[in-house]
XYZ file of C-alpha atoms in Angstrom:
596
model
C -26.608 28.417 -18.972
C -26.383 24.705 -18.222
C -22.848 23.674 -17.228
C -20.866 21.328 -19.453
C -20.537 18.758 -16.673
C -24.293 18.733 -16.078
C -24.958 18.205 -19.764
C -22.515 15.331 -19.904
C -23.877 13.679 -16.771
C -27.132 13.200 -18.699
C -25.301 10.974 -21.152
C -26.544 7.623 -19.891
C -24.226 4.701 -19.536
C -20.871 6.480 -19.807
C -20.060 7.018 -16.133
C -18.398 4.652 -13.724
C -19.687 4.732 -10.190
C -17.348 4.894 -7.208
C -17.645 1.623 -5.345
C -17.608 1.353 -1.569
C -14.568 -0.731 -0.522
C -16.593 -2.270 2.303
C -18.744 -3.942 -0.342
C -16.002 -4.700 -2.850
C -12.286 -5.311 -2.964
C -10.630 -1.840 -3.278
C -8.104 -3.207 -5.739
C -11.064 -4.026 -7.994
C -12.978 -0.795 -7.350
C -12.591 0.325 -10.951
C -12.574 -2.258 -13.689
C -13.880 -0.657 -16.849
C -16.151 -2.377 -19.325
C -14.217 -4.707 -21.643
C -14.872 -4.814 -25.371
C -17.581 -7.352 -26.011
C -18.579 -9.259 -29.086
C -22.133 -9.412 -30.450
C -23.127 -12.020 -27.858
C -26.620 -10.645 -27.357
C -27.238 -10.461 -31.099
C -25.946 -13.993 -31.590
C -28.129 -15.350 -28.798
C -31.174 -13.602 -30.274
C -30.490 -14.980 -33.737
C -29.950 -18.447 -32.303
C -33.260 -18.291 -30.478
C -35.052 -17.283 -33.699
C -33.432 -20.179 -35.571
C -34.594 -22.607 -32.896
C -38.130 -21.240 -33.135
C -38.107 -21.630 -36.952
C -37.105 -25.283 -36.567
C -40.252 -26.018 -34.567
C -42.921 -25.719 -37.264
C -46.439 -24.969 -36.097
C -49.459 -27.176 -36.896
C -49.766 -30.895 -37.590
C -47.025 -32.904 -39.272
C -46.944 -32.949 -43.061
C -48.192 -36.065 -44.849
C -45.412 -38.519 -45.739
C -45.618 -37.800 -49.429
C -45.130 -34.056 -48.949
C -42.362 -34.506 -46.377
C -40.307 -36.492 -48.865
C -40.988 -34.252 -51.788
C -37.756 -32.856 -53.242
C -37.058 -29.694 -55.170
C -37.278 -31.505 -58.504
C -40.923 -32.373 -57.875
C -42.004 -28.785 -58.313
C -43.883 -28.583 -61.553
C -42.884 -25.029 -62.438
C -39.250 -25.508 -61.484
C -39.164 -22.133 -59.677
C -39.026 -23.160 -56.016
C -36.341 -25.063 -54.203
C -37.569 -26.277 -50.783
C -37.276 -22.897 -49.065
C -39.579 -21.010 -51.367
C -36.685 -19.220 -53.164
C -35.676 -19.235 -56.770
C -32.192 -20.450 -57.680
C -30.480 -17.027 -57.793
C -31.976 -15.954 -54.487
C -30.907 -19.225 -52.894
C -27.319 -18.776 -54.130
C -27.259 -15.255 -52.713
C -28.559 -16.411 -49.354
C -26.049 -19.275 -49.241
C -23.260 -16.780 -49.859
C -24.485 -14.473 -47.072
C -24.879 -17.410 -44.696
C -21.318 -18.462 -45.410
C -20.066 -14.937 -44.754
C -22.041 -14.756 -41.500
C -20.512 -18.022 -40.400
C -17.013 -16.740 -41.091
C -17.709 -13.530 -39.143
C -19.019 -15.552 -36.231
C -15.969 -17.778 -36.139
C -13.406 -15.028 -36.822
C -11.435 -14.107 -33.684
C -9.851 -10.734 -33.045
C -6.084 -10.854 -33.480
C -4.355 -8.832 -30.774
C -1.038 -7.788 -32.247
C 0.974 -4.655 -33.056
C -1.335 -3.781 -35.951
C -4.361 -4.056 -33.678
C -2.916 -1.807 -30.978
C -1.849 0.776 -33.568
C -5.422 0.859 -34.898
C -6.790 1.121 -31.364
C -4.442 4.038 -30.703
C -5.387 5.782 -33.971
C -9.107 5.441 -33.314
C -8.662 6.823 -29.816
C -6.595 9.774 -31.037
C -9.212 10.597 -33.663
C -11.884 10.792 -30.972
C -9.690 12.969 -28.785
C -8.878 15.327 -31.669
C -12.465 15.478 -32.900
C -13.758 16.375 -29.449
C -11.061 19.008 -28.978
C -11.837 20.510 -32.401
C -15.587 20.660 -31.795
C -15.104 22.100 -28.304
C -12.918 24.863 -29.723
C -15.297 25.558 -32.604
C -18.528 25.517 -30.603
C -17.311 26.680 -27.234
C -20.550 28.510 -26.466
C -22.862 25.710 -27.653
C -22.181 22.440 -25.801
C -24.917 20.610 -27.696
C -22.654 20.690 -30.750
C -19.952 18.585 -29.129
C -21.955 16.448 -26.737
C -22.057 13.468 -29.104
C -18.265 13.577 -29.543
C -17.962 13.702 -25.770
C -19.843 10.448 -25.470
C -17.742 8.901 -28.244
C -14.575 10.017 -26.455
C -15.741 8.458 -23.195
C -16.481 5.188 -25.001
C -13.121 5.358 -26.772
C -11.353 5.823 -23.447
C -13.101 2.769 -22.041
C -12.062 0.778 -25.126
C -8.440 1.114 -23.995
C -9.308 -1.110 -21.036
C -8.751 -4.221 -23.132
C -5.032 -3.369 -23.231
C -4.782 -4.542 -19.614
C -5.436 -8.064 -20.909
C -2.636 -7.780 -23.480
C 0.309 -6.339 -21.587
C 2.664 -7.701 -24.239
C 1.480 -4.733 -26.344
C 2.257 -2.089 -23.705
C 5.567 -1.120 -25.292
C 3.916 -0.675 -28.692
C 1.180 1.478 -27.187
C 3.755 3.505 -25.244
C 5.484 4.511 -28.489
C 2.255 5.962 -29.882
C 1.004 9.459 -29.121
C -2.163 7.879 -27.725
C -0.427 7.261 -24.368
C 0.245 10.994 -23.989
C -3.266 11.807 -25.247
C -4.747 9.598 -22.536
C -2.799 11.460 -19.856
C -3.798 14.811 -21.355
C -7.444 13.898 -20.785
C -6.820 14.319 -17.049
C -6.960 18.047 -17.762
C -10.148 17.789 -19.852
C -12.736 20.467 -19.124
C -15.319 17.774 -18.429
C -14.428 16.149 -15.120
C -16.247 12.936 -16.078
C -13.846 12.506 -19.006
C -10.894 13.222 -16.689
C -12.148 10.667 -14.151
C -12.675 8.030 -16.846
C -9.125 8.521 -18.128
C -7.749 8.296 -14.582
C -9.582 5.026 -14.072
C -8.140 3.538 -17.256
C -4.588 4.585 -16.284
C -5.160 2.980 -12.895
C -6.315 -0.230 -14.554
C -3.409 -0.359 -17.007
C -0.814 0.154 -14.255
C -2.458 -2.128 -11.689
C -0.257 -4.771 -10.070
C -2.732 -7.466 -11.133
C -1.908 -6.864 -14.799
C 0.253 -9.715 -16.078
C 2.966 -7.444 -17.454
C 6.694 -8.025 -17.527
C 8.705 -5.363 -15.727
C 10.057 -3.824 -18.930
C 6.535 -3.660 -20.405
C 5.132 -1.927 -17.310
C 8.141 0.393 -17.149
C 7.727 1.443 -20.790
C 4.081 2.386 -20.328
C 4.667 4.190 -17.023
C 7.599 6.101 -18.502
C 5.357 7.341 -21.330
C 2.696 8.400 -18.815
C 5.194 10.206 -16.597
C 6.780 11.960 -19.562
C 3.308 13.304 -20.374
C 3.224 14.972 -16.920
C 0.998 12.366 -15.250
C 1.952 13.255 -11.675
C 1.327 16.986 -11.971
C -2.065 16.433 -13.595
C -3.114 13.910 -10.952
C -2.135 16.294 -8.156
C -3.833 19.316 -9.732
C -7.074 17.353 -10.014
C -7.269 16.852 -6.248
C -8.247 20.495 -5.819
C -10.597 20.257 -8.788
C -12.689 17.342 -7.536
C -15.533 17.917 -5.065
C -15.787 14.761 -2.965
C -19.328 15.647 -1.921
C -20.193 14.321 -5.384
C -19.824 10.536 -5.625
C -18.364 10.683 -9.140
C -15.732 13.209 -8.105
C -14.999 11.094 -5.020
C -14.296 8.180 -7.359
C -11.909 10.471 -9.251
C -9.936 11.056 -6.048
C -9.917 7.328 -5.356
C -8.641 6.425 -8.837
C -5.996 9.153 -8.646
C -4.715 7.700 -5.383
C -4.835 4.255 -6.972
C -2.573 5.420 -9.814
C -0.102 6.847 -7.283
C -0.150 3.590 -5.321
C 0.527 1.669 -8.549
C 3.511 3.893 -9.282
C 4.803 3.338 -5.744
C 4.822 -0.422 -6.323
C 8.190 0.277 -7.969
C 10.480 1.356 -5.062
C 12.602 3.522 -7.363
C 9.619 5.859 -7.770
C 9.203 6.511 -4.044
C 11.650 9.389 -3.647
C 10.621 10.874 -6.997
C 6.960 11.014 -5.971
C 7.869 12.248 -2.496
C 9.539 15.302 -4.028
C 6.095 16.439 -5.143
C 5.562 18.605 -2.076
C 2.117 19.591 -3.315
C 1.104 15.926 -3.053
C 2.402 15.541 0.507
C 0.701 18.797 1.483
C -2.611 17.563 0.062
C -2.278 14.185 1.796
C -1.610 15.858 5.154
C -4.600 18.115 4.641
C -6.832 15.239 3.532
C -6.151 13.045 6.567
C -7.267 15.895 8.843
C -10.685 16.326 7.238
C -13.365 15.561 9.886
C -15.518 12.617 8.831
C -17.946 10.295 10.537
C -17.625 7.582 9.509
C -14.137 7.685 8.019
C -14.422 7.490 4.250
C -12.502 5.262 1.912
C -10.586 8.211 0.451
C -9.433 9.464 3.847
C -8.133 6.005 4.679
C -6.505 5.749 1.227
C -4.728 9.101 1.687
C -3.254 7.862 4.972
C -2.147 4.637 3.257
C -0.318 6.508 0.481
C 1.399 8.659 3.122
C 2.473 5.506 4.940
C 3.931 3.957 1.775
C 5.819 7.166 0.978
C 7.503 7.313 4.391
C 8.098 3.712 5.403
C 11.298 3.272 3.375
C 12.364 6.773 2.327
C 14.416 9.005 4.616
C 14.020 12.057 2.335
C 10.237 11.679 2.383
C 10.205 11.385 6.181
C 12.161 14.612 6.448
C 9.794 16.376 4.057
C 6.782 15.301 6.126
C 8.460 16.445 9.341
C 9.354 19.813 7.817
C 5.753 20.239 6.620
C 4.448 20.133 10.204
C 3.417 16.540 9.623
C 4.251 15.324 13.129
C 1.820 17.746 14.754
C -0.858 16.856 12.199
C -0.397 13.148 12.951
C -0.463 13.618 16.726
C -3.591 15.771 16.551
C -5.322 13.170 14.382
C -4.327 10.339 16.746
C -5.269 12.079 20.010
C -8.954 10.948 19.924
C -7.831 7.310 20.117
C -6.681 7.784 23.693
C -10.105 6.635 24.871
C -12.089 5.740 21.754
C -11.241 2.681 19.713
C -12.162 2.581 16.018
C -14.672 0.003 14.888
C -12.951 -3.305 14.164
C -12.184 -4.086 10.513
C -13.340 -0.636 9.425
C -11.779 2.062 7.232
C -11.203 4.036 10.417
C -9.164 1.236 11.984
C -6.954 1.076 8.879
C -6.720 4.869 8.929
C -5.498 4.829 12.551
C -2.982 2.070 11.802
C -1.620 4.049 8.851
C -1.220 7.230 10.921
C 0.753 5.359 13.569
C 2.847 3.822 10.791
C 3.674 7.223 9.323
C 4.517 8.675 12.745
C 6.728 5.687 13.576
C 8.654 6.186 10.323
C 9.040 9.954 10.706
C 10.370 9.805 14.289
C 13.176 7.558 13.043
C 14.815 10.701 11.681
C 16.552 13.337 13.845
C 14.277 16.100 12.593
C 11.262 13.875 13.246
C 12.406 13.320 16.829
C 12.874 17.068 17.316
C 9.405 17.822 15.934
C 7.975 15.022 18.095
C 9.371 16.734 21.191
C 8.095 20.170 20.132
C 4.579 18.840 19.564
C 4.556 17.053 22.957
C 4.398 13.693 21.264
C 6.124 11.934 24.164
C 3.398 13.053 26.558
C 0.581 12.006 24.225
C 2.092 8.571 23.594
C 2.471 8.004 27.346
C -1.209 8.862 27.791
C -2.054 6.343 25.074
C 0.084 3.733 26.848
C -1.710 4.432 30.119
C -5.299 4.807 28.865
C -5.431 3.411 25.351
C -6.612 0.008 24.219
C -6.040 -0.573 20.521
C -3.676 2.401 20.452
C -1.469 1.188 23.313
C 0.866 -1.081 21.348
C 1.136 1.462 18.550
C 2.086 4.228 20.979
C 4.777 1.998 22.516
C 6.164 1.380 19.046
C 6.333 5.123 18.354
C 8.171 5.710 21.638
C 10.522 2.823 20.861
C 11.521 4.380 17.516
C 11.607 7.930 18.873
C 14.049 6.920 21.634
C 16.210 4.874 19.294
C 19.586 6.124 18.141
C 19.666 7.889 14.790
C 22.714 9.233 12.994
C 22.155 12.985 13.054
C 23.577 15.608 10.722
C 26.178 17.863 12.340
C 23.723 20.664 12.988
C 21.355 18.275 14.771
C 23.918 16.580 16.981
C 25.730 17.813 20.066
C 27.205 21.086 18.837
C 29.631 23.553 20.361
C 26.877 25.140 22.424
C 26.078 21.783 24.019
C 22.792 21.094 22.182
C 21.422 17.654 23.004
C 20.968 15.056 20.297
C 17.249 14.471 19.564
C 17.125 10.817 20.628
C 18.713 11.704 23.992
C 16.231 14.545 24.442
C 13.296 12.191 23.812
C 14.642 9.711 26.389
C 15.029 12.483 28.949
C 11.516 13.748 28.236
C 10.086 10.255 28.702
C 11.499 10.118 32.253
C 10.621 13.740 33.009
C 7.002 13.146 31.914
C 6.678 10.318 34.452
C 6.796 7.695 31.757
C 8.719 5.080 33.749
C 5.695 4.134 35.843
C 3.349 3.128 32.984
C 6.298 1.548 31.182
C 7.328 -0.706 34.047
C 3.716 -1.381 35.092
C 2.986 -2.717 31.614
C 6.210 -4.739 31.651
C 5.437 -6.388 34.986
C 1.898 -7.458 34.176
C 1.608 -11.183 34.723
C -1.792 -11.809 33.160
C -1.354 -12.770 29.502
C 1.507 -10.425 28.605
C 1.387 -9.117 25.050
C 4.556 -10.197 23.172
C 4.433 -7.089 20.953
C 4.285 -4.808 23.983
C 7.096 -6.732 25.614
C 9.441 -6.376 22.632
C 8.878 -2.615 22.404
C 9.454 -2.196 26.158
C 12.654 -4.248 26.015
C 13.893 -2.021 23.191
C 12.992 1.064 25.238
C 14.975 -0.233 28.244
C 18.019 -0.709 26.032
C 17.644 2.739 24.434
C 17.149 4.525 27.778
C 20.242 2.909 29.293
C 22.233 3.734 26.174
C 21.132 7.381 25.887
C 20.429 8.843 29.334
C 23.493 10.808 30.463
C 25.624 9.311 33.235
C 25.098 10.743 36.724
C 21.888 12.449 35.551
C 18.755 12.416 37.660
C 16.883 10.654 34.829
C 19.428 7.805 34.789
C 19.312 7.343 38.560
C 15.519 7.165 38.444
C 15.699 4.477 35.728
C 18.225 2.380 37.657
C 16.142 2.673 40.815
C 13.233 1.041 38.990
C 15.371 -2.009 38.169
C 16.668 -2.281 41.724
C 13.410 -1.857 43.657
C 11.386 -4.707 45.169
C 14.420 -6.961 45.506
C 15.348 -6.761 41.817
C 11.903 -7.912 40.628
C 12.379 -6.371 37.178
C 15.724 -8.123 36.756
C 14.087 -11.403 37.723
C 11.449 -10.806 35.052
C 14.170 -10.010 32.491
C 15.962 -13.281 33.233
C 12.725 -15.267 32.945
C 12.042 -13.711 29.562
C 15.615 -14.412 28.532
C 15.123 -18.118 29.181
C 11.872 -18.134 27.180
C 13.380 -16.383 24.165
C 16.543 -18.504 24.312
C 14.441 -21.679 24.273
C 12.392 -20.489 21.305
C 15.485 -19.461 19.371
C 17.267 -22.733 20.122
C 14.283 -24.708 18.812
C 14.243 -22.641 15.626
C 17.996 -23.015 15.123
C 17.715 -26.790 15.630
C 15.033 -26.938 12.936
C 17.187 -24.802 10.659
C 20.183 -27.096 11.111
C 18.114 -30.138 10.175
C 17.053 -28.389 6.957
C 20.678 -27.688 6.083
C 21.454 -31.395 5.912
C 22.893 -32.356 2.529
C 23.410 -28.768 1.344
C 26.665 -27.337 0.069
C 28.536 -24.693 2.075
C 27.237 -21.971 -0.246
C 23.658 -23.201 0.048
C 23.927 -23.360 3.845
C 25.237 -19.793 3.980
C 22.412 -18.630 1.707
C 19.814 -20.358 3.896
C 21.237 -18.735 7.025
C 21.026 -15.317 5.393
C 17.459 -15.885 4.232
C 16.415 -16.937 7.737
C 17.791 -13.912 9.600
C 14.368 -12.166 9.682
C 12.773 -15.324 11.055
C 15.472 -15.741 13.697
C 14.891 -12.149 14.803
C 11.145 -12.717 15.110
C 11.636 -16.068 16.864
C 13.493 -14.460 19.762
C 16.857 -13.147 18.608
C 15.779 -9.485 18.543
C 14.307 -9.616 22.053
C 17.303 -11.586 23.342
C 19.697 -8.950 22.012
C 17.731 -6.179 23.766
C 17.603 -8.128 27.049
C 21.319 -8.934 27.077
C 22.249 -5.330 26.261
C 20.104 -4.212 29.214
C 21.667 -6.823 31.510
C 25.156 -5.728 30.429
C 24.352 -2.104 31.253
C 23.027 -3.108 34.686
C 26.135 -5.185 35.385
C 28.274 -2.147 34.567
C 26.127 0.263 36.602
C 25.478 -1.479 39.912
C 27.205 -4.230 41.911
C 23.933 -5.318 43.507
C 22.311 -5.676 40.083
C 25.345 -7.656 38.874
C 25.068 -10.068 41.803
C 21.346 -10.563 41.163
C 21.975 -11.240 37.465
C 24.797 -13.726 38.110
C 22.670 -15.551 40.684
C 19.655 -15.687 38.385
C 21.683 -17.048 35.493
C 23.280 -19.710 37.698
C 19.842 -21.146 38.497
C 19.779 -22.562 34.965
C 23.521 -23.274 34.761
C 24.212 -20.133 32.770
C 26.637 -17.263 33.263
C 27.573 -13.860 31.964
C 29.447 -15.624 29.176
C 26.081 -16.341 27.540
C 25.161 -12.660 27.675
C 28.557 -11.770 26.256
C 28.107 -14.337 23.484
C 24.845 -12.710 22.349
C 26.482 -9.297 22.016
C 29.554 -10.663 20.214
C 27.342 -12.568 17.801
C 25.531 -9.308 17.051
C 28.860 -7.624 16.317
C 30.045 -10.479 14.096
C 26.693 -11.206 12.417
C 25.658 -10.734 8.816
C 23.609 -7.639 9.587
C 25.503 -4.381 9.413
C 26.066 -2.589 12.722
C 26.487 1.182 12.544
C 29.776 2.588 13.818
C 28.237 4.293 16.877
C 26.261 1.169 17.785
C 29.346 -1.019 17.342
C 31.257 1.177 19.750
C 28.552 0.765 22.401
C 28.350 -3.026 21.960
C 32.124 -3.400 22.227
C 32.067 -1.391 25.458
C 29.311 -3.641 26.864
C 31.307 -6.765 25.998
C 34.213 -5.242 27.913
C 32.016 -4.785 31.006
C 31.292 -8.528 30.984
C 34.943 -9.685 30.933
């Protein structure tokens, strides 16, 4: 027997096609048909009127042209060939038609309640007919088409967000969500598309209006239904692929509100599906694979709980395996695959911020892979350096992850040790010392790695001695490079600060303080971040080796500077507006003491 989906697919004009994001803006990939007036009918009628005005044949003689209705001998005809009663009737109809043409739809609470009622009737009618004629789809096919049209009619709500709260109080909002479980996948996909459109960030809704609608959707079990549909859709079919896309779009819309991030991340079935989806072999990379990686990136970039969930779900190994091909092969520029790769690196960078992520990174030999990417990669090189930077960085670990009674090593220390053990110093310093058009992004990550390695590698360990030897070799060439960079970043930062001071002119003390706070991110990007990493490294070298200290003092003196400048940078970091964690504060205070 013919399947229900196949029968419905024959219903012309009710499906929305999945659009390729290469050809269209993804954020506009599903904009359903808006309610339209009778424009085509009006245009046709207007054309007929214009044709009637142009009478065929020669012009009438002057006497007939001027002849009025009273000249008719029988008194039955009045210009248009109609008797008086017929003419009155036609005038009345014409007047009514004119009023209908000019009447505009009033979008208010009454309108949205009617829209909701009409939609609910179509949902209930289809459900009733499906139950009654379960074995004979032809009996409910017409109601299926009506339901699809009724679902599309809800699209106009996106243009009247002021009515969202009214719609949210109706049962129609829950009915719309329930359609995600409809037996006909085309109906489910259409409903998903409408929910995506109504919750889109481009909708001009106030926060409370958007919140009210989303709350009604979530209360109707939106998330669970979206997730269950992922296993139901077959992406080999373009319509089902659009269903996956619109489902991901709804999730992205929900994530636009940061408070939803942890809540959505708790849906382990979603994270499991995302991790599975990004592994699916595809050539070329499809839009949905890229979109899955993007959702994963959003979920982990600002949520520690979500990062831990991904790490516990074997996510680090999945990410490393998926990134391994980019050691030698670059993705095509401006392609879905390039965005996919960027997203994977973003997720991995976020996850290795956490102690469990660092531990999983070590287990999966992530340090070794990233060093290979640094050595051989092109597009992937900077991204791999960023991952190593975050993996080696200090992270506050729970008691069970830190140095315990049995002497277990904290994860960030273990990553630093592995980097040296895996012969990572050579590619790191080789990249740092390149003189031909150095990449500023690479440089910042390497400077952060120097600071982290000196902070974390145990004293008197072989790994620490090997690191120090690199700074001391070739007559302190690396220290000379550090001092040159320090001058460059100091100059840039001074120029920015001078510009900032000029903009503070005439402001009150409160306004000046507010401007300084707002400009902290810009100061960091204009050289402060790199300067802090350099001066921390210099302070460590001063404390570690007398020869290095002499080289640093001499280099600073060449531009009339001294260790006081280095000390000032570290003290400013301690006293700055940005919070410094207790462990980091302890290290910085110790470094300041070395410079006294």
